[in-house]
Structure formats: structure tokens, C-alpha cells
CSV table of C-alpha atoms in Angstrom, one decimal:
chain,number,residue,atom,x,y,z
A,18,MET,CA,20.6,-27.7,-23.9
A,19,ASN,CA,23.8,-26.9,-22.7
A,20,ARG,CA,24.5,-24.4,-24.9
A,21,THR,CA,21.2,-22.7,-25.0
A,22,ARG,CA,20.8,-22.1,-20.8
A,23,PRO,CA,22.9,-19.7,-20.7
A,24,LEU,CA,21.9,-18.3,-23.8
A,25,THR,CA,18.5,-18.0,-22.2
A,26,ARG,CA,20.0,-16.6,-18.3
A,27,ALA,CA,21.4,-13.8,-19.4
A,28,GLY,CA,18.2,-12.8,-21.8
A,29,GLN,CA,16.5,-13.4,-18.4
A,30,TYR,CA,19.2,-10.6,-16.9
A,31,LEU,CA,18.5,-8.4,-19.6
A,32,ALA,CA,15.0,-8.8,-19.7
A,33,LEU,CA,15.3,-8.2,-15.5
A,34,LEU,CA,17.6,-5.8,-16.1
A,35,ALA,CA,15.8,-3.0,-19.0
A,36,TYR,CA,12.7,-3.7,-16.3
A,37,LEU,CA,13.9,-2.7,-12.8
A,38,LEU,CA,16.0,0.3,-15.2
A,39,PHE,CA,12.3,1.1,-16.6
A,40,LEU,CA,10.9,1.4,-12.8
A,41,GLY,CA,13.9,3.4,-11.7
A,42,TYR,CA,14.4,5.6,-14.1
A,43,PRO,CA,11.7,8.2,-12.9
A,44,LEU,CA,13.1,7.5,-8.8
A,45,LEU,CA,16.6,8.9,-9.8
A,46,TRP,CA,14.9,11.6,-11.9
A,47,LEU,CA,12.9,12.2,-8.5
A,48,VAL,CA,16.0,12.3,-6.6
A,49,SER,CA,17.5,14.9,-8.7
A,50,ILE,CA,14.6,17.2,-9.0
A,51,SER,CA,15.0,17.7,-5.2
A,52,LEU,CA,18.6,18.0,-5.8
A,53,LYS,CA,17.9,21.0,-7.4
A,54,GLY,CA,18.3,24.4,-6.9
A,55,ALA,CA,15.5,26.7,-8.2
A,56,ARG,CA,17.8,29.2,-11.4
A,57,GLU,CA,18.9,24.5,-12.6
A,58,LEU,CA,15.4,23.8,-12.8
A,59,ALA,CA,14.2,26.5,-14.8
A,60,SER,CA,16.7,25.5,-17.4
A,61,ILE,CA,15.9,24.1,-21.2
A,62,HIS,CA,18.2,21.7,-21.0
A,63,PRO,CA,17.8,19.5,-17.6
A,64,SER,CA,20.8,17.1,-16.8
A,65,LEU,CA,20.3,13.6,-14.6
A,66,ILE,CA,23.1,14.9,-13.1
A,67,PRO,CA,23.0,17.3,-10.4
A,68,ARG,CA,26.0,20.5,-10.6
A,69,SER,CA,25.6,21.1,-7.2
A,70,LEU,CA,23.9,20.0,-4.9
A,71,VAL,CA,21.2,22.1,-3.1
A,72,TRP,CA,19.8,20.2,0.0
A,73,ASP,CA,17.5,23.5,1.0
A,74,ASN,CA,14.0,22.2,-1.3
A,75,TYR,CA,15.2,19.2,1.9
A,76,ARG,CA,14.7,21.6,5.3
A,77,ILE,CA,11.6,23.6,3.1
A,78,ALA,CA,9.7,20.3,3.4
A,79,LEU,CA,10.4,19.2,6.2
A,80,THR,CA,9.6,22.5,8.8
A,81,ASP,CA,7.5,25.1,5.6
A,82,GLN,CA,5.2,22.2,5.5
A,83,GLY,CA,4.5,19.9,8.7
A,84,LEU,CA,5.7,17.1,6.4
A,85,LEU,CA,6.6,15.5,9.6
A,86,ARG,CA,3.6,15.6,11.2
A,87,SER,CA,2.1,14.7,7.9
A,88,ALA,CA,4.2,11.9,7.8
A,89,LEU,CA,3.1,10.9,11.0
A,90,ASN,CA,-0.5,11.2,10.3
A,91,SER,CA,-0.1,9.2,6.7
A,92,VAL,CA,1.4,6.7,9.2
A,93,LEU,CA,-0.9,6.2,12.1
A,94,THR,CA,-4.5,5.8,9.5
A,95,SER,CA,-2.9,3.0,7.0
A,96,VAL,CA,-0.9,1.3,10.2
A,97,GLY,CA,-4.2,1.3,11.7
A,98,ALA,CA,-6.5,0.5,8.8
A,99,THR,CA,-4.1,-2.2,7.2
A,100,VAL,CA,-4.0,-4.1,10.6
A,101,ILE,CA,-7.7,-3.6,11.6
A,102,VAL,CA,-8.1,-5.2,7.8
A,103,ILE,CA,-5.7,-8.6,8.8
A,104,VAL,CA,-8.0,-9.2,11.4
A,105,VAL,CA,-10.9,-9.0,9.9
A,106,SER,CA,-10.4,-10.4,6.4
A,107,VAL,CA,-8.1,-13.3,7.4
A,108,PRO,CA,-11.3,-15.4,9.6
A,109,ALA,CA,-13.9,-13.5,7.2
A,110,ALA,CA,-11.7,-15.8,4.1
A,111,TYR,CA,-10.8,-18.7,6.2
A,112,ALA,CA,-14.8,-18.9,6.7
A,113,LEU,CA,-16.2,-18.1,2.8
A,114,THR,CA,-13.9,-20.4,1.6
A,115,ARG,CA,-13.9,-23.3,4.2
A,116,PHE,CA,-18.2,-23.4,4.9
A,117,ARG,CA,-19.6,-23.0,1.2
A,118,ASN,CA,-23.0,-21.7,1.9
A,119,GLY,CA,-24.9,-19.2,0.5
A,120,ALA,CA,-22.6,-16.2,2.9
A,121,ARG,CA,-20.2,-17.1,0.4
A,122,THR,CA,-22.4,-16.2,-2.6
A,123,ALA,CA,-23.5,-12.5,-0.8
A,124,ALA,CA,-20.3,-11.7,-0.3
A,125,THR,CA,-18.6,-12.8,-3.4
A,126,LEU,CA,-21.4,-10.6,-4.9
A,127,TRP,CA,-20.3,-7.4,-2.4
A,128,ILE,CA,-17.0,-7.6,-3.3
A,129,LEU,CA,-17.7,-7.1,-7.4
A,130,ILE,CA,-20.4,-4.0,-6.6
A,131,SER,CA,-17.8,-2.8,-4.8
A,132,GLN,CA,-16.0,-2.1,-7.1
A,133,VAL,CA,-17.6,-1.2,-10.1
A,134,PHE,CA,-19.5,1.9,-8.5
A,135,PRO,CA,-16.6,4.4,-8.4
A,136,THR,CA,-15.5,6.8,-5.5
A,137,ILE,CA,-16.8,9.9,-5.7
A,138,LEU,CA,-21.1,8.5,-5.4
A,139,ILE,CA,-19.5,6.7,-2.3
A,140,VAL,CA,-18.6,10.0,-1.1
A,141,ILE,CA,-21.4,12.1,0.1
A,142,PRO,CA,-23.3,9.2,2.6
A,143,LEU,CA,-19.5,8.3,3.8
A,144,PHE,CA,-19.7,12.0,4.3
A,145,LEU,CA,-23.3,12.3,6.2
A,146,LEU,CA,-22.5,9.2,7.7
A,147,LEU,CA,-19.6,10.3,9.7
A,148,LYS,CA,-20.9,13.4,10.4
A,149,SER,CA,-23.6,11.4,12.1
A,150,PHE,CA,-21.3,9.3,14.5
A,151,GLY,CA,-18.8,12.6,15.2
A,152,LEU,CA,-15.4,11.3,13.0
A,153,LEU,CA,-15.6,13.8,10.9
A,154,ASP,CA,-12.5,15.6,10.7
A,155,SER,CA,-10.6,13.0,12.9
A,156,LEU,CA,-7.8,10.3,11.7
A,157,PRO,CA,-10.0,7.4,13.5
A,158,GLY,CA,-13.0,8.5,10.5
A,159,LEU,CA,-10.6,8.8,7.6
A,160,THR,CA,-9.7,4.7,8.7
A,161,VAL,CA,-12.5,3.4,8.8
A,162,VAL,CA,-13.4,5.3,5.1
A,163,TYR,CA,-9.4,3.0,4.6
A,164,VAL,CA,-11.0,0.0,6.3
A,165,VAL,CA,-14.9,-0.1,4.6
A,166,TRP,CA,-12.8,1.0,1.4
A,167,THR,CA,-10.2,-1.9,1.3
A,168,LEU,CA,-11.9,-4.0,2.9
A,169,PRO,CA,-14.1,-6.1,-0.1
A,170,PHE,CA,-10.7,-6.9,-2.6
A,171,ALA,CA,-7.8,-7.7,0.7
A,172,LEU,CA,-11.2,-10.4,1.7
A,173,TRP,CA,-11.0,-10.9,-2.4
A,174,MET,CA,-7.3,-11.9,-2.4
A,175,LEU,CA,-7.0,-14.4,1.2
A,176,MET,CA,-9.6,-16.1,-0.2
A,177,GLY,CA,-7.1,-16.9,-3.9
A,178,TYR,CA,-4.6,-17.8,-1.1
A,179,MET,CA,-7.0,-19.3,1.0
A,180,ALA,CA,-8.5,-21.7,-1.8
A,181,SER,CA,-4.4,-22.9,-2.0
A,182,VAL,CA,-4.4,-24.3,1.2
A,183,PRO,CA,-4.5,-27.5,0.8
A,184,GLN,CA,-7.7,-29.9,2.9
A,185,GLU,CA,-5.1,-32.7,3.7
A,186,VAL,CA,-3.5,-30.2,6.0
A,187,GLU,CA,-6.1,-30.0,8.2
A,188,GLU,CA,-7.9,-33.4,8.0
A,189,ALA,CA,-4.2,-34.3,8.8
A,190,ALA,CA,-4.1,-32.1,11.6
A,191,ALA,CA,-7.1,-32.7,13.1
A,192,VAL,CA,-7.4,-36.8,13.6
A,193,ASP,CA,-3.7,-35.9,15.0
A,194,GLY,CA,-5.9,-34.5,17.5
A,195,ALA,CA,-5.9,-30.5,16.5
A,196,GLY,CA,-9.0,-29.1,17.8
A,197,ARG,CA,-11.0,-26.2,14.6
A,198,PHE,CA,-9.0,-22.7,16.3
A,199,ARG,CA,-5.2,-25.2,17.1
A,200,VAL,CA,-5.9,-26.0,13.2
A,201,VAL,CA,-6.0,-22.8,12.8
A,202,PHE,CA,-3.1,-21.3,14.8
A,203,SER,CA,-1.4,-23.6,14.4
A,204,VAL,CA,-1.5,-24.8,10.3
A,205,VAL,CA,-3.6,-22.3,8.5
A,206,LEU,CA,-1.9,-19.3,9.1
A,207,PRO,CA,1.6,-20.1,8.9
A,208,LEU,CA,1.0,-21.4,5.3
A,209,LEU,CA,-0.6,-18.2,4.5
A,210,THR,CA,1.7,-15.7,5.9
A,211,PRO,CA,2.6,-14.5,2.1
A,212,GLY,CA,-1.0,-14.7,1.5
A,213,ILE,CA,-1.3,-12.3,4.6
A,214,VAL,CA,1.9,-10.3,3.9
A,215,ALA,CA,1.2,-9.1,0.2
A,216,THR,CA,-2.7,-8.2,2.0
A,217,ALA,CA,-1.1,-6.2,3.8
A,218,MET,CA,1.4,-4.3,1.4
A,219,PHE,CA,-1.8,-3.1,-0.1
A,220,ALA,CA,-3.4,-3.1,2.1
A,221,PHE,CA,-0.8,-0.1,3.7
A,222,ILE,CA,0.0,1.2,0.2
A,223,SER,CA,-3.5,2.1,-0.9
A,224,ALA,CA,-4.0,3.7,2.6
A,225,TRP,CA,-0.7,5.5,2.3
A,226,ASN,CA,-1.6,7.3,-1.0
A,227,GLU,CA,-4.7,8.2,-1.3
A,228,PHE,CA,-5.7,11.6,-1.3
A,229,PHE,CA,-9.3,12.3,-2.5
A,230,PHE,CA,-11.3,10.8,0.5
A,231,ALA,CA,-8.2,12.8,2.6
A,232,LEU,CA,-8.6,15.8,0.6
A,233,VAL,CA,-12.9,15.6,1.3
A,234,LEU,CA,-13.0,14.8,5.0
A,235,ILE,CA,-10.5,16.2,6.1
A,236,SER,CA,-10.5,19.9,7.3
A,237,THR,CA,-8.0,21.0,9.9
A,238,THR,CA,-4.9,21.6,9.2
A,239,GLU,CA,-3.0,19.3,12.3
A,240,LYS,CA,-4.5,16.1,10.6
A,241,ARG,CA,-3.8,16.4,7.5
A,242,THR,CA,-2.0,13.3,5.7
A,243,LEU,CA,1.0,13.4,3.7
A,244,ALA,CA,-1.0,12.9,0.4
A,245,LEU,CA,-3.1,16.2,1.3
A,246,THR,CA,0.6,18.1,2.3
A,247,LEU,CA,2.3,17.5,-0.7
A,248,ALA,CA,-0.7,19.4,-3.0
A,249,LYS,CA,-0.1,22.1,-1.1
A,250,TYR,CA,2.9,22.7,-2.9
A,251,VAL,CA,1.4,23.6,-6.3
A,252,GLY,CA,0.4,27.5,-5.2
A,253,SER,CA,-2.8,28.7,-5.0
A,254,GLU,CA,-2.4,30.4,-8.1
A,255,GLY,CA,-0.3,28.0,-10.1
A,256,GLN,CA,2.4,28.1,-8.8
A,257,LEU,CA,4.7,25.0,-9.1
A,258,GLN,CA,7.4,24.5,-5.8
A,259,LEU,CA,8.8,21.6,-7.7
A,260,GLY,CA,12.0,21.1,-5.4
A,261,PRO,CA,10.8,21.0,-2.3
A,262,LEU,CA,8.0,18.8,-3.4
A,263,ALA,CA,10.5,16.3,-5.2
A,264,ALA,CA,12.3,16.1,-1.5
A,265,GLY,CA,9.0,16.2,0.3
A,266,SER,CA,7.9,12.7,-2.1
A,267,VAL,CA,11.5,11.5,-2.2
A,268,LEU,CA,10.8,11.2,1.3
A,269,ALA,CA,7.5,9.7,1.3
A,270,THR,CA,8.3,6.8,-0.4
A,271,VAL,CA,11.1,6.2,3.3
A,272,PRO,CA,8.4,4.7,4.9
A,273,SER,CA,6.5,3.0,2.0
A,274,LEU,CA,10.3,1.5,1.2
A,275,VAL,CA,10.3,0.6,4.7
A,276,PHE,CA,7.2,-1.0,5.6
A,277,PHE,CA,8.6,-3.2,2.4
A,278,LEU,CA,11.3,-3.8,3.2
A,279,PHE,CA,10.6,-5.6,6.6
A,280,LEU,CA,7.6,-7.6,5.4
A,281,GLN,CA,8.7,-9.2,1.9
A,282,LYS,CA,11.5,-11.8,4.0
A,283,ARG,CA,8.4,-13.3,5.2
A,284,LEU,CA,7.1,-13.7,1.5
A,285,SER,CA,8.8,-16.5,0.0
A,286,GLY,CA,9.8,-17.9,4.0
A,287,GLY,CA,6.1,-18.1,5.8
A,288,LEU,CA,5.2,-20.8,3.0
A,289,LEU,CA,8.3,-23.1,3.6
A,290,ALA,CA,7.8,-21.9,7.2
A,291,GLY,CA,4.5,-23.1,7.7
A,292,ALA,CA,5.2,-26.9,5.9
A,293,VAL,CA,7.8,-26.7,8.6
A,294,LYS,CA,5.4,-26.4,11.4
A,295,GLY,CA,2.6,-28.4,9.8
């Protein structure tokens, strides 16, 4: 047993390293392309390491296409949709998990049915609804669409996490004299922190990377999201601006990485913190 443990651990580290290389290699190529000039990009035998660093692609991405304004629009819609999804789905998941009745079955069917229909079938009804409410071609309207589209799966995720929280903990707090709201806020929510963080990551990334709804519902240049602006690097005649596109894509990954780094510590720390508070 003592001899096989180092071999097993070495195999685990090798598998983890291979997985990291598999995930990181496309990102390395993206950064490499963003630092190459047009002549080097047209080379028949491209190399991973640029021959000379060309920062002009980042200047073009930041100035010529309005990338910063589009990034701000994406931040507003993504963060807004994430906050609304969490605020709605947390109490809904608690009610559907703890109080078993007909509403749980109806909610489960709603979640499953909402994931069956393709996006193209619901975009026309959404277009007409937003137009009737005066929310067409607006960031609040796009945020509402992201909430509606993300909420079913987010609720499904939180119901799974909520079911893993033992009811005995709530019963013990109730025996000590805590009311329902005190039990939820002081016991359940700290224990549910990893699930809330994971659901928030899912909601944010889904809204941040979404393209189709924004393409149909947004027509004003100043209200474009980041995905729409990056698509503009493909010219009307199919001419691809590869360098600025890569530079813009690199910049577009920064908010997602910051959001993930800010929340990932709570994935592992939330459960322990909740256990201590409970």
C-alpha cells in the first residue's frame, strides 16, 4: 500500500496536468494570435510564440469597435440577471424542497419543458412581449430575457443543493427557539453558500456569453453587448480581422476570470463556515 500510494498520486498529478494543458492550449493560442501582426498571421507555418509583439490589435479592439462600452453593457445585463436569478431561485428552491405539494411537480415539469424548446421558437414571442411593454432594444429588456432563460436551470441546481442540506439541522435550530426566518437566514443560507456560488457562476457566464437573444433584441449600436461587438470583426464581405478579434476575445475573458476568482474561494469555504455558524 505504501508503494502504490506515490504512484497513484503521481498518476493523478499527470492526469491533472494533461487536463490543464488541454484547457489552456487554446487560450495560449488566442493570446499568441492577439500579439501577432497581419503579416505573421498570414504565414503558412504559424508558431505559438510570436516573432515580435504587436500591441496594435489591442488598440484597435479598444478604440475602433467600442469594446469598452459593449463590455459595460454586458456587465450590467449579466450582473443584473445573476442577482435577480439568485434572489428568486433561493426562496423558491427552499419552498419546493421543504414543502412537498403539487407546486413541486408543476415546477419540475416547467423546468423540464423549458429546456426542451429550442431558442429560435421562443425568440419571436419574447420579441413581441418586449415590444408591447416598451422594453425592446433596451438593456433592462435583455436582462429580463436572460433571467427568464436562466432561471429554470438555476432553480433546478439549487433544488439539488437544498436537498443535500439535512433537515435535522433546521429541526435542531427550531428546538432551540429559532423561527422559520431565523433558521433560513442563520442556518440554511450559510450551508447553501457553495450552491449559491455555483448557481451564480452559471447564471453570469450564461448571460455573459449569450449571443442570439442580443442579436435579435438589440439594434442600437450603443446598447450592443460584448458578443455582438466581437462579431463585428467579421466584415460585411466575410473579411476576418483575426488579430483584433483575438485581442478583443482575450479582453472579454477578463471579467469572467475576475468573477470566478472572486467567488471560487466561497465554493469550498461556504460549507465549513455554515457548519460553524449552525
